[in-house]
Each structure stands twice: as structure tokens, then as C-alpha cells.
PDB file of C-alpha atoms and ligand atoms in Angstrom:
ATOM      1  CA  MET A 130     -19.266  32.295 -30.584  1.00 60.00           C
ATOM      2  CA  GLY A 131     -19.514  35.355 -32.817  1.00 77.00           C
ATOM      3  CA  LYS A 132     -17.530  34.752 -35.991  1.00 93.00           C
ATOM      4  CA  ASP A 133     -15.620  37.758 -37.286  1.00 98.00           C
ATOM      5  CA  VAL A 134     -12.954  38.878 -39.734  1.00 98.00           C
ATOM      6  CA  ILE A 135      -9.966  40.598 -38.081  1.00 98.00           C
ATOM      7  CA  ILE A 136      -7.843  42.808 -40.342  1.00 98.00           C
ATOM      8  CA  ALA A 137      -4.097  42.640 -39.583  1.00 98.00           C
ATOM      9  CA  CYS A 138      -3.046  46.304 -39.667  1.00 97.00           C
ATOM     10  CA  ASP A 139       0.612  45.578 -40.316  1.00 96.00           C
ATOM     11  CA  PHE A 140       1.604  49.204 -40.929  1.00 96.00           C
ATOM     12  CA  ASP A 141       4.631  50.986 -39.469  1.00 94.00           C
ATOM     13  CA  SER A 142       2.966  54.298 -38.658  1.00 96.00           C
ATOM     14  CA  ALA A 143      -0.265  55.820 -37.395  1.00 97.00           C
ATOM     15  CA  GLU A 144      -0.485  57.859 -40.574  1.00 97.00           C
ATOM     16  CA  LYS A 145      -0.583  54.786 -42.834  1.00 97.00           C
ATOM     17  CA  THR A 146      -2.985  53.032 -40.471  1.00 98.00           C
ATOM     18  CA  PHE A 147      -5.464  55.901 -40.440  1.00 98.00           C
ATOM     19  CA  ALA A 148      -5.210  56.349 -44.220  1.00 98.00           C
ATOM     20  CA  PHE A 149      -6.253  52.697 -44.453  1.00 98.00           C
ATOM     21  CA  LEU A 150      -9.026  52.884 -41.844  1.00 98.00           C
ATOM     22  CA  ASP A 151     -10.410  56.073 -43.430  1.00 98.00           C
ATOM     23  CA  LEU A 152     -11.379  53.972 -46.459  1.00 98.00           C
ATOM     24  CA  PHE A 153     -14.109  52.396 -44.334  1.00 98.00           C
ATOM     25  CA  LYS A 154     -17.184  54.571 -44.078  1.00 94.00           C
ATOM     26  CA  ASP A 155     -20.029  52.201 -43.244  1.00 89.00           C
ATOM     27  CA  GLU A 156     -18.346  49.482 -41.209  1.00 95.00           C
ATOM     28  CA  LYS A 157     -15.909  49.350 -38.306  1.00 97.00           C
ATOM     29  CA  PRO A 158     -13.792  46.239 -38.837  1.00 98.00           C
ATOM     30  CA  PHE A 159     -12.183  44.357 -35.949  1.00 98.00           C
ATOM     31  CA  VAL A 160      -8.453  45.167 -36.313  1.00 98.00           C
ATOM     32  CA  LYS A 161      -5.238  43.517 -35.158  1.00 98.00           C
ATOM     33  CA  ILE A 162      -2.425  45.746 -33.949  1.00 98.00           C
ATOM     34  CA  GLY A 163       0.896  43.933 -33.891  1.00 97.00           C
ATOM     35  CA  MET A 164       4.313  44.671 -32.458  1.00 97.00           C
ATOM     36  CA  GLU A 165       5.486  46.794 -35.390  1.00 95.00           C
ATOM     37  CA  LEU A 166       2.715  49.373 -35.110  1.00 97.00           C
ATOM     38  CA  TYR A 167       2.551  49.259 -31.305  1.00 97.00           C
ATOM     39  CA  TYR A 168       6.273  49.788 -30.883  1.00 97.00           C
ATOM     40  CA  ALA A 169       6.247  52.566 -33.497  1.00 96.00           C
ATOM     41  CA  GLU A 170       3.378  54.516 -31.996  1.00 97.00           C
ATOM     42  CA  GLY A 171       2.892  53.314 -28.419  1.00 96.00           C
ATOM     43  CA  PRO A 172      -0.383  52.897 -26.522  1.00 97.00           C
ATOM     44  CA  SER A 173      -1.899  56.047 -28.059  1.00 97.00           C
ATOM     45  CA  ILE A 174      -2.487  54.139 -31.314  1.00 97.00           C
ATOM     46  CA  VAL A 175      -4.715  51.708 -29.388  1.00 98.00           C
ATOM     47  CA  ARG A 176      -6.700  54.526 -27.777  1.00 97.00           C
ATOM     48  CA  GLU A 177      -7.161  56.335 -31.072  1.00 98.00           C
ATOM     49  CA  ILE A 178      -8.350  53.281 -32.997  1.00 98.00           C
ATOM     50  CA  LYS A 179     -10.647  52.363 -30.113  1.00 97.00           C
ATOM     51  CA  LYS A 180     -12.076  55.905 -30.140  1.00 97.00           C
ATOM     52  CA  ARG A 181     -12.945  55.423 -33.803  1.00 97.00           C
ATOM     53  CA  GLY A 182     -15.159  52.522 -32.767  1.00 97.00           C
ATOM     54  CA  HIS A 183     -13.104  49.476 -33.793  1.00 98.00           C
ATOM     55  CA  LYS A 184     -12.629  46.315 -31.767  1.00 98.00           C
ATOM     56  CA  ILE A 185      -8.929  45.610 -31.212  1.00 98.00           C
ATOM     57  CA  PHE A 186      -6.854  42.445 -31.008  1.00 98.00           C
ATOM     58  CA  LEU A 187      -3.531  43.570 -29.516  1.00 98.00           C
ATOM     59  CA  ASP A 188      -1.037  40.981 -30.743  1.00 98.00           C
ATOM     60  CA  LEU A 189       2.004  41.448 -28.476  1.00 98.00           C
ATOM     61  CA  LYS A 190       2.592  37.773 -27.569  1.00 98.00           C
ATOM     62  CA  LEU A 191       3.768  38.250 -23.983  1.00 98.00           C
ATOM     63  CA  HIS A 192       6.251  35.746 -22.525  1.00 98.00           C
ATOM     64  CA  ASP A 193       8.018  36.447 -19.215  1.00 98.00           C
ATOM     65  CA  ILE A 194       7.863  35.417 -15.565  1.00 98.00           C
ATOM     66  CA  PRO A 195       4.266  35.125 -14.290  1.00 98.00           C
ATOM     67  CA  ASN A 196       4.448  38.244 -12.100  1.00 98.00           C
ATOM     68  CA  THR A 197       5.710  40.465 -14.926  1.00 98.00           C
ATOM     69  CA  VAL A 198       3.100  39.141 -17.359  1.00 98.00           C
ATOM     70  CA  LYS A 199       0.352  39.602 -14.765  1.00 98.00           C
ATOM     71  CA  LYS A 200       1.269  43.248 -14.202  1.00 98.00           C
ATOM     72  CA  SER A 201       1.701  43.951 -17.916  1.00 97.00           C
ATOM     73  CA  MET A 202      -1.690  42.412 -18.687  1.00 98.00           C
ATOM     74  CA  ALA A 203      -3.276  44.710 -16.096  1.00 97.00           C
ATOM     75  CA  VAL A 204      -1.927  47.655 -18.089  1.00 95.00           C
ATOM     76  CA  LEU A 205      -3.305  46.224 -21.355  1.00 95.00           C
ATOM     77  CA  SER A 206      -6.753  45.649 -19.856  1.00 94.00           C
ATOM     78  CA  ARG A 207      -6.880  49.341 -18.924  1.00 95.00           C
ATOM     79  CA  LEU A 208      -6.228  50.122 -22.600  1.00 95.00           C
ATOM     80  CA  ASP A 209      -9.634  48.552 -23.226  1.00 92.00           C
ATOM     81  CA  VAL A 210      -8.538  46.131 -25.950  1.00 96.00           C
ATOM     82  CA  ASP A 211     -10.975  43.348 -26.879  1.00 97.00           C
ATOM     83  CA  MET A 212      -8.459  40.530 -27.352  1.00 98.00           C
ATOM     84  CA  THR A 213      -4.793  40.011 -26.551  1.00 98.00           C
ATOM     85  CA  ASN A 214      -2.342  37.119 -26.454  1.00 98.00           C
ATOM     86  CA  LEU A 215       0.733  35.423 -24.994  1.00 98.00           C
ATOM     87  CA  HIS A 216       2.992  32.433 -25.611  1.00 98.00           C
ATOM     88  CA  ALA A 217       1.681  29.191 -24.136  1.00 98.00           C
ATOM     89  CA  ALA A 218       5.366  28.215 -23.747  1.00 97.00           C
ATOM     90  CA  GLY A 219       5.422  30.549 -20.731  1.00 98.00           C
ATOM     91  CA  THR A 220       3.694  27.755 -18.731  1.00 98.00           C
ATOM     92  CA  VAL A 221       0.232  27.304 -17.216  1.00 98.00           C
ATOM     93  CA  ARG A 222       1.239  29.407 -14.204  1.00 98.00           C
ATOM     94  CA  MET A 223       2.194  32.313 -16.452  1.00 98.00           C
ATOM     95  CA  MET A 224      -1.118  32.036 -18.302  1.00 98.00           C
ATOM     96  CA  GLN A 225      -3.047  31.988 -15.029  1.00 98.00           C
ATOM     97  CA  GLY A 226      -1.146  35.090 -13.887  1.00 98.00           C
ATOM     98  CA  ALA A 227      -1.987  36.774 -17.185  1.00 98.00           C
ATOM     99  CA  LEU A 228      -5.697  36.106 -16.695  1.00 98.00           C
ATOM    100  CA  GLU A 229      -5.590  37.506 -13.182  1.00 98.00           C
ATOM    101  CA  GLY A 230      -3.848  40.635 -14.367  1.00 98.00           C
ATOM    102  CA  LEU A 231      -6.220  41.078 -17.275  1.00 98.00           C
ATOM    103  CA  THR A 232      -9.374  40.884 -15.149  1.00 98.00           C
ATOM    104  CA  ARG A 233     -10.702  44.361 -14.359  1.00 95.00           C
ATOM    105  CA  PRO A 234     -12.104  45.290 -10.935  1.00 94.00           C
ATOM    106  CA  ASP A 235     -15.658  44.854 -12.328  1.00 95.00           C
ATOM    107  CA  GLY A 236     -14.856  41.264 -13.368  1.00 96.00           C
ATOM    108  CA  THR A 237     -14.767  41.943 -17.139  1.00 96.00           C
ATOM    109  CA  ARG A 238     -11.662  41.297 -19.220  1.00 97.00           C
ATOM    110  CA  PRO A 239     -10.463  41.171 -22.831  1.00 98.00           C
ATOM    111  CA  MET A 240     -10.366  37.758 -24.470  1.00 98.00           C
ATOM    112  CA  LEU A 241      -7.026  36.051 -23.934  1.00 98.00           C
ATOM    113  CA  ILE A 242      -5.649  33.619 -26.465  1.00 98.00           C
ATOM    114  CA  ALA A 243      -2.380  31.711 -26.656  1.00 98.00           C
ATOM    115  CA  VAL A 244       0.183  31.214 -29.369  1.00 97.00           C
ATOM    116  CA  THR A 245       1.204  27.532 -29.382  1.00 94.00           C
ATOM    117  CA  GLN A 246       4.271  26.950 -31.560  1.00 89.00           C
ATOM    118  CA  LEU A 247       4.897  29.736 -34.064  1.00 88.00           C
ATOM    119  CA  THR A 248       4.312  28.582 -37.628  1.00 83.00           C
ATOM    120  CA  SER A 249       7.884  29.677 -38.371  1.00 85.00           C
ATOM    121  CA  THR A 250       9.103  26.919 -36.038  1.00 88.00           C
ATOM    122  CA  ASP A 251       9.314  23.538 -37.731  1.00 90.00           C
ATOM    123  CA  GLN A 252      10.059  20.061 -36.411  1.00 92.00           C
ATOM    124  CA  GLU A 253      13.773  20.423 -37.108  1.00 94.00           C
ATOM    125  CA  SER A 254      14.238  23.778 -35.351  1.00 93.00           C
ATOM    126  CA  MET A 255      12.082  22.622 -32.439  1.00 93.00           C
ATOM    127  CA  GLU A 256      14.315  19.562 -31.956  1.00 96.00           C
ATOM    128  CA  LYS A 257      17.645  21.282 -32.581  1.00 96.00           C
ATOM    129  CA  ASP A 258      17.071  24.665 -30.943  1.00 96.00           C
ATOM    130  CA  LEU A 259      14.526  23.893 -28.259  1.00 95.00           C
ATOM    131  CA  LEU A 260      15.340  20.233 -27.539  1.00 96.00           C
ATOM    132  CA  ILE A 261      11.665  19.310 -27.886  1.00 96.00           C
ATOM    133  CA  GLU A 262      11.539  15.918 -29.538  1.00 96.00           C
ATOM    134  CA  LYS A 263       7.814  15.190 -29.749  1.00 96.00           C
ATOM    135  CA  PRO A 264       5.953  15.563 -33.067  1.00 95.00           C
ATOM    136  CA  ILE A 265       5.092  19.235 -33.562  1.00 92.00           C
ATOM    137  CA  ALA A 266       1.365  18.466 -33.986  1.00 93.00           C
ATOM    138  CA  ASP A 267       1.354  16.892 -30.488  1.00 95.00           C
ATOM    139  CA  VAL A 268       3.207  19.887 -29.041  1.00 95.00           C
ATOM    140  CA  VAL A 269       0.676  22.299 -30.565  1.00 95.00           C
ATOM    141  CA  MET A 270      -2.249  20.300 -29.147  1.00 97.00           C
ATOM    142  CA  HIS A 271      -0.602  19.988 -25.728  1.00 97.00           C
ATOM    143  CA  TYR A 272      -0.004  23.758 -25.562  1.00 97.00           C
ATOM    144  CA  ALA A 273      -3.619  24.377 -26.613  1.00 98.00           C
ATOM    145  CA  HIS A 274      -4.758  22.010 -23.854  1.00 98.00           C
ATOM    146  CA  ASN A 275      -2.564  23.880 -21.333  1.00 98.00           C
ATOM    147  CA  ALA A 276      -4.166  27.156 -22.413  1.00 98.00           C
ATOM    148  CA  ALA A 277      -7.613  25.662 -21.823  1.00 98.00           C
ATOM    149  CA  VAL A 278      -6.531  24.298 -18.419  1.00 98.00           C
ATOM    150  CA  ALA A 279      -5.273  27.757 -17.446  1.00 98.00           C
ATOM    151  CA  GLY A 280      -8.699  29.173 -18.331  1.00 98.00           C
ATOM    152  CA  LEU A 281      -7.790  31.039 -21.519  1.00 98.00           C
ATOM    153  CA  ASP A 282     -10.390  31.611 -24.221  1.00 98.00           C
ATOM    154  CA  GLY A 283      -8.563  30.024 -27.129  1.00 98.00           C
ATOM    155  CA  VAL A 284      -5.497  29.841 -29.356  1.00 98.00           C
ATOM    156  CA  VAL A 285      -4.042  31.288 -32.526  1.00 97.00           C
ATOM    157  CA  CYS A 286      -3.639  28.394 -34.949  1.00 93.00           C
ATOM    158  CA  SER A 287      -3.668  27.401 -38.578  1.00 89.00           C
ATOM    159  CA  PRO A 288      -7.184  26.875 -39.948  1.00 90.00           C
ATOM    160  CA  LEU A 289      -5.926  23.349 -40.678  1.00 89.00           C
ATOM    161  CA  GLU A 290      -5.688  22.760 -36.901  1.00 92.00           C
ATOM    162  CA  ALA A 291      -8.977  24.428 -35.915  1.00 94.00           C
ATOM    163  CA  GLY A 292     -11.054  21.227 -35.999  1.00 95.00           C
ATOM    164  CA  LYS A 293      -8.586  19.253 -33.865  1.00 96.00           C
ATOM    165  CA  VAL A 294      -8.280  22.099 -31.345  1.00 97.00           C
ATOM    166  CA  HIS A 295     -12.058  22.130 -30.922  1.00 96.00           C
ATOM    167  CA  GLU A 296     -12.078  18.347 -30.515  1.00 96.00           C
ATOM    168  CA  ARG A 297      -9.420  18.460 -27.804  1.00 96.00           C
ATOM    169  CA  CYS A 298     -10.384  21.683 -25.993  1.00 97.00           C
ATOM    170  CA  GLY A 299     -14.121  21.996 -26.629  1.00 96.00           C
ATOM    171  CA  GLU A 300     -16.366  23.742 -29.147  1.00 95.00           C
ATOM    172  CA  ASN A 301     -16.381  26.979 -27.152  1.00 96.00           C
ATOM    173  CA  PHE A 302     -12.582  27.218 -27.113  1.00 98.00           C
ATOM    174  CA  VAL A 303     -11.874  29.918 -29.670  1.00 98.00           C
ATOM    175  CA  THR A 304      -9.668  29.416 -32.734  1.00 98.00           C
ATOM    176  CA  VAL A 305      -8.161  32.542 -34.284  1.00 97.00           C
ATOM    177  CA  THR A 306      -6.650  31.652 -37.639  1.00 96.00           C
ATOM    178  CA  PRO A 307      -4.277  33.567 -39.912  1.00 95.00           C
ATOM    179  CA  GLY A 308      -3.096  32.087 -43.229  1.00 92.00           C
ATOM    180  CA  VAL A 309      -6.232  33.037 -45.148  1.00 94.00           C
ATOM    181  CA  ARG A 310      -6.232  33.756 -48.876  1.00 95.00           C
ATOM    182  CA  PHE A 311      -8.897  34.155 -51.553  1.00 96.00           C
ATOM    183  CA  ALA A 312      -9.168  31.232 -53.977  1.00 94.00           C
ATOM    184  CA  ASP A 313      -7.977  33.481 -56.831  1.00 93.00           C
ATOM    185  CA  GLY A 314      -5.407  35.414 -54.720  1.00 90.00           C
ATOM    186  CA  ASP A 315      -1.655  35.487 -54.280  1.00 86.00           C
ATOM    187  CA  ILE A 316      -0.511  33.373 -51.289  1.00 84.00           C
ATOM    188  CA  GLY A 317       2.656  35.459 -50.708  1.00 82.00           C
ATOM    189  CA  ASP A 318       4.911  34.035 -47.987  1.00 81.00           C
ATOM    190  CA  GLN A 319       2.159  31.964 -46.314  1.00 78.00           C
ATOM    191  CA  LYS A 320       2.666  28.248 -46.829  1.00 79.00           C
ATOM    192  CA  ARG A 321      -0.537  26.483 -45.874  1.00 79.00           C
ATOM    193  CA  VAL A 322      -3.584  28.604 -46.610  1.00 88.00           C
ATOM    194  CA  MET A 323      -7.356  28.325 -46.673  1.00 94.00           C
ATOM    195  CA  THR A 324     -10.030  30.550 -48.174  1.00 96.00           C
ATOM    196  CA  PRO A 325     -12.429  32.364 -45.802  1.00 97.00           C
ATOM    197  CA  ALA A 326     -15.188  29.943 -46.869  1.00 97.00           C
ATOM    198  CA  GLU A 327     -13.009  26.907 -46.086  1.00 96.00           C
ATOM    199  CA  ALA A 328     -11.978  28.414 -42.738  1.00 96.00           C
ATOM    200  CA  LYS A 329     -15.661  28.763 -41.898  1.00 96.00           C
ATOM    201  CA  LYS A 330     -16.295  25.130 -42.843  1.00 95.00           C
ATOM    202  CA  VAL A 331     -13.524  23.813 -40.577  1.00 94.00           C
ATOM    203  CA  GLY A 332     -14.826  25.837 -37.634  1.00 94.00           C
ATOM    204  CA  SER A 333     -12.468  28.825 -37.293  1.00 96.00           C
ATOM    205  CA  ASP A 334     -14.036  31.400 -34.992  1.00 97.00           C
ATOM    206  CA  TYR A 335     -12.034  34.416 -36.172  1.00 98.00           C
ATOM    207  CA  ILE A 336      -9.899  34.747 -39.296  1.00 98.00           C
ATOM    208  CA  VAL A 337      -6.963  37.175 -39.311  1.00 98.00           C
ATOM    209  CA  VAL A 338      -6.478  38.617 -42.783  1.00 98.00           C
ATOM    210  CA  GLY A 339      -3.741  41.078 -43.703  1.00 97.00           C
ATOM    211  CA  ARG A 340      -2.462  41.615 -47.222  1.00 96.00           C
ATOM    212  CA  PRO A 341      -5.438  40.133 -49.092  1.00 97.00           C
ATOM    213  CA  ILE A 342      -7.300  43.171 -47.693  1.00 98.00           C
ATOM    214  CA  THR A 343      -4.622  45.806 -46.991  1.00 97.00           C
ATOM    215  CA  ALA A 344      -2.856  45.361 -50.348  1.00 96.00           C
ATOM    216  CA  ALA A 345      -6.023  44.895 -52.423  1.00 97.00           C
ATOM    217  CA  PRO A 346      -6.866  47.475 -55.083  1.00 97.00           C
ATOM    218  CA  ASP A 347     -10.169  47.977 -53.240  1.00 98.00           C
ATOM    219  CA  PRO A 348      -9.648  47.061 -49.567  1.00 98.00           C
ATOM    220  CA  VAL A 349     -13.271  47.705 -48.584  1.00 98.00           C
ATOM    221  CA  ALA A 350     -14.524  45.344 -51.295  1.00 98.00           C
ATOM    222  CA  ALA A 351     -11.940  42.728 -50.219  1.00 98.00           C
ATOM    223  CA  TYR A 352     -13.052  43.051 -46.584  1.00 98.00           C
ATOM    224  CA  ARG A 353     -16.700  42.662 -47.605  1.00 98.00           C
ATOM    225  CA  ARG A 354     -15.818  39.601 -49.651  1.00 98.00           C
ATOM    226  CA  CYS A 355     -14.151  38.045 -46.582  1.00 98.00           C
ATOM    227  CA  VAL A 356     -17.180  38.800 -44.437  1.00 98.00           C
ATOM    228  CA  ALA A 357     -19.538  37.417 -47.080  1.00 97.00           C
ATOM    229  CA  GLU A 358     -17.555  34.164 -47.296  1.00 97.00           C
ATOM    230  CA  PHE A 359     -16.785  33.727 -43.600  1.00 97.00           C
ATOM    231  CA  VAL A 360     -19.569  35.319 -41.556  1.00 96.00           C
ATOM    232  CA  ASP A 361     -22.779  35.718 -43.577  1.00 88.00           C
TER     233      ASP A 361
HETATM  234  O1  LIG B 249      -0.880  39.471 -44.648  1.00 60.95           O
HETATM  235  P1  LIG B 249      -1.314  38.185 -44.000  1.00 60.95           P
HETATM  236  O2  LIG B 249      -2.767  37.822 -44.264  1.00 60.95           O
HETATM  237  O3  LIG B 249      -0.369  37.037 -44.282  1.00 60.95           O
HETATM  238  O4  LIG B 249      -1.224  38.527 -42.446  1.00 60.95           O
HETATM  239  C1  LIG B 249      -1.431  37.553 -41.457  1.00 60.95           C
HETATM  240  C2  LIG B 249      -1.222  38.151 -40.098  1.00 60.95           C
HETATM  241  O5  LIG B 249      -1.302  37.105 -39.143  1.00 60.95           O
HETATM  242  C3  LIG B 249       0.130  38.825 -39.884  1.00 60.95           C
HETATM  243  O6  LIG B 249      -0.057  39.893 -38.958  1.00 60.95           O
HETATM  244  C4  LIG B 249       0.970  37.725 -39.287  1.00 60.95           C
HETATM  245  O7  LIG B 249       2.006  38.207 -38.472  1.00 60.95           O
HETATM  246  C5  LIG B 249      -0.057  36.978 -38.450  1.00 60.95           C
HETATM  247  N1  LIG B 249       0.266  35.578 -38.175  1.00 60.95           N
HETATM  248  C6  LIG B 249       0.503  34.644 -39.165  1.00 60.95           C
HETATM  249  N2  LIG B 249       0.803  33.353 -38.837  1.00 60.95           N
HETATM  250  C7  LIG B 249       0.862  32.989 -37.560  1.00 60.95           C
HETATM  251  C8  LIG B 249       0.624  33.907 -36.542  1.00 60.95           C
HETATM  252  C9  LIG B 249       0.320  35.213 -36.890  1.00 60.95           C
HETATM  253  O8  LIG B 249       0.427  34.965 -40.353  1.00 60.95           O
HETATM  254  N3  LIG B 249       1.099  31.739 -37.265  1.00 60.95           N
END
């Protein structure tokens, strides 16, 4: 599995996004487009970033009835993104529908990964709001297993869970891990973090890094530092 650093482009406009991407002259980083930017600018932002030569992880976390997700995924696959995602809570049947929709007539498709439980959901809110009474670690692993059963490529998870996910779902099942900070950096609102080097050691396949790169005084140098620690 090719390890890579994905930059979370959490900007609210195309203008800010391009001002950021223009800083990169020699490399074309893999970028994540989330709901904020996608809803602000629509599908044209995906086409434009793709045209500039970047790989794209479109982070829209779909969750609906299987037929709706299947048809929506077909639209996203025509946008030529490289990776997209959904909520595993939508059930195995929804995930299977998503894969069908995502597969292009020539048999190719973007990578599809699942969100298990959001890191903003804790044991208490899961029990009180969702009436799920199992330990959250078991729920995360069960959802990851469901994603593997449905045929998905992997999950978004904490780097702290990457090793266990590989144990349960296989070495080739991809782990995409946010919550990455430099050893000497500010952790901001993230609670449990790892450095790029530690994420590499525990077997993360892709790290998603936002503010340590986007808010750095020299974003290109910060990106290169991530790549040096995680990939090289
Ligand atoms: O700026 P920072 O490095 O914290 O950005 C991390 C990115 O990963 C953000 O886009 C955030 O929404 C996303 N993410 C996360 N934790 C999750 C899932 C996604 O931080 N559990």
C-alpha cells in the first residue's frame, strides 16, 4: 500500500484554497476536500483541483438509504476523485450499494473508506443518544469489520487504532488517520495525537494533516517534514 500524506484543505472558499495550493511549485500533494469547501464551491472545486494534478480525497461521509447512496456515489465517481467515504453506520447493504455505484463502466473506482464512530462521539453519548451499550472500542472494530465484509478498502480511524484494525481486517485494509501533530507542535482541539513518525510505526497507510501544514509559517516546509517523517 502506498503511504501518503493527505492535506486537509479546510478552507471556506476556492480563493483561499488556491492561494494555499499555489505555494506548492514542485510537488502536488494529495488533498482532502471536506463538506465546508464542497458545499461552498460545489463540484467545480473538485474538477479544478484535479486539473491542477492533485489526488483528491472527497470527505463527504454519505449516509442514506442504499439506493440513494449508490446513485450519489455514481456521480462522485464521474468527478474522478481518488478516495471518498461514508458512514459504516449506514449498514453493510448501504456500503455494498455505494461500491456498486462507485464502480465505473470500465471496472475502475475511487477508493472507498468508512467512518466508524466519529471521534466526537464518546461512550456516554453513544449510550444515551444512540442506545448502543457496547464498549466504543468494540463498536469501532465491528464497524471496521462490516466495512471489510462489504468490500470497502479501509476506514478512517485514530492512529491509535490502526494496528488493531489491521489485525482484525487484514494488512491490506487501509487505515486513514487524522489526529497528527509534530512533536514540537500545538495540538489544538485534537485530543489523542501522534507524530507522523509514530503514525508510520503503528502502520497508518495515509495520514490526514490539516492545521500543522495549513497554518504553518511555511506550509511547504511543514508538508515536506510530514513526508520525510511518514513516507521516506
Ligand atoms: O487540522 P487538523 O490536522 O486537526 O485536521 C484534521 C482533519 O481530519 C480535519 O479535516 C478533520 O475534520 C478531520 N478528521 C479528524 N478526526 C476524525 C475524522 C476527521 O480530525 N475523527
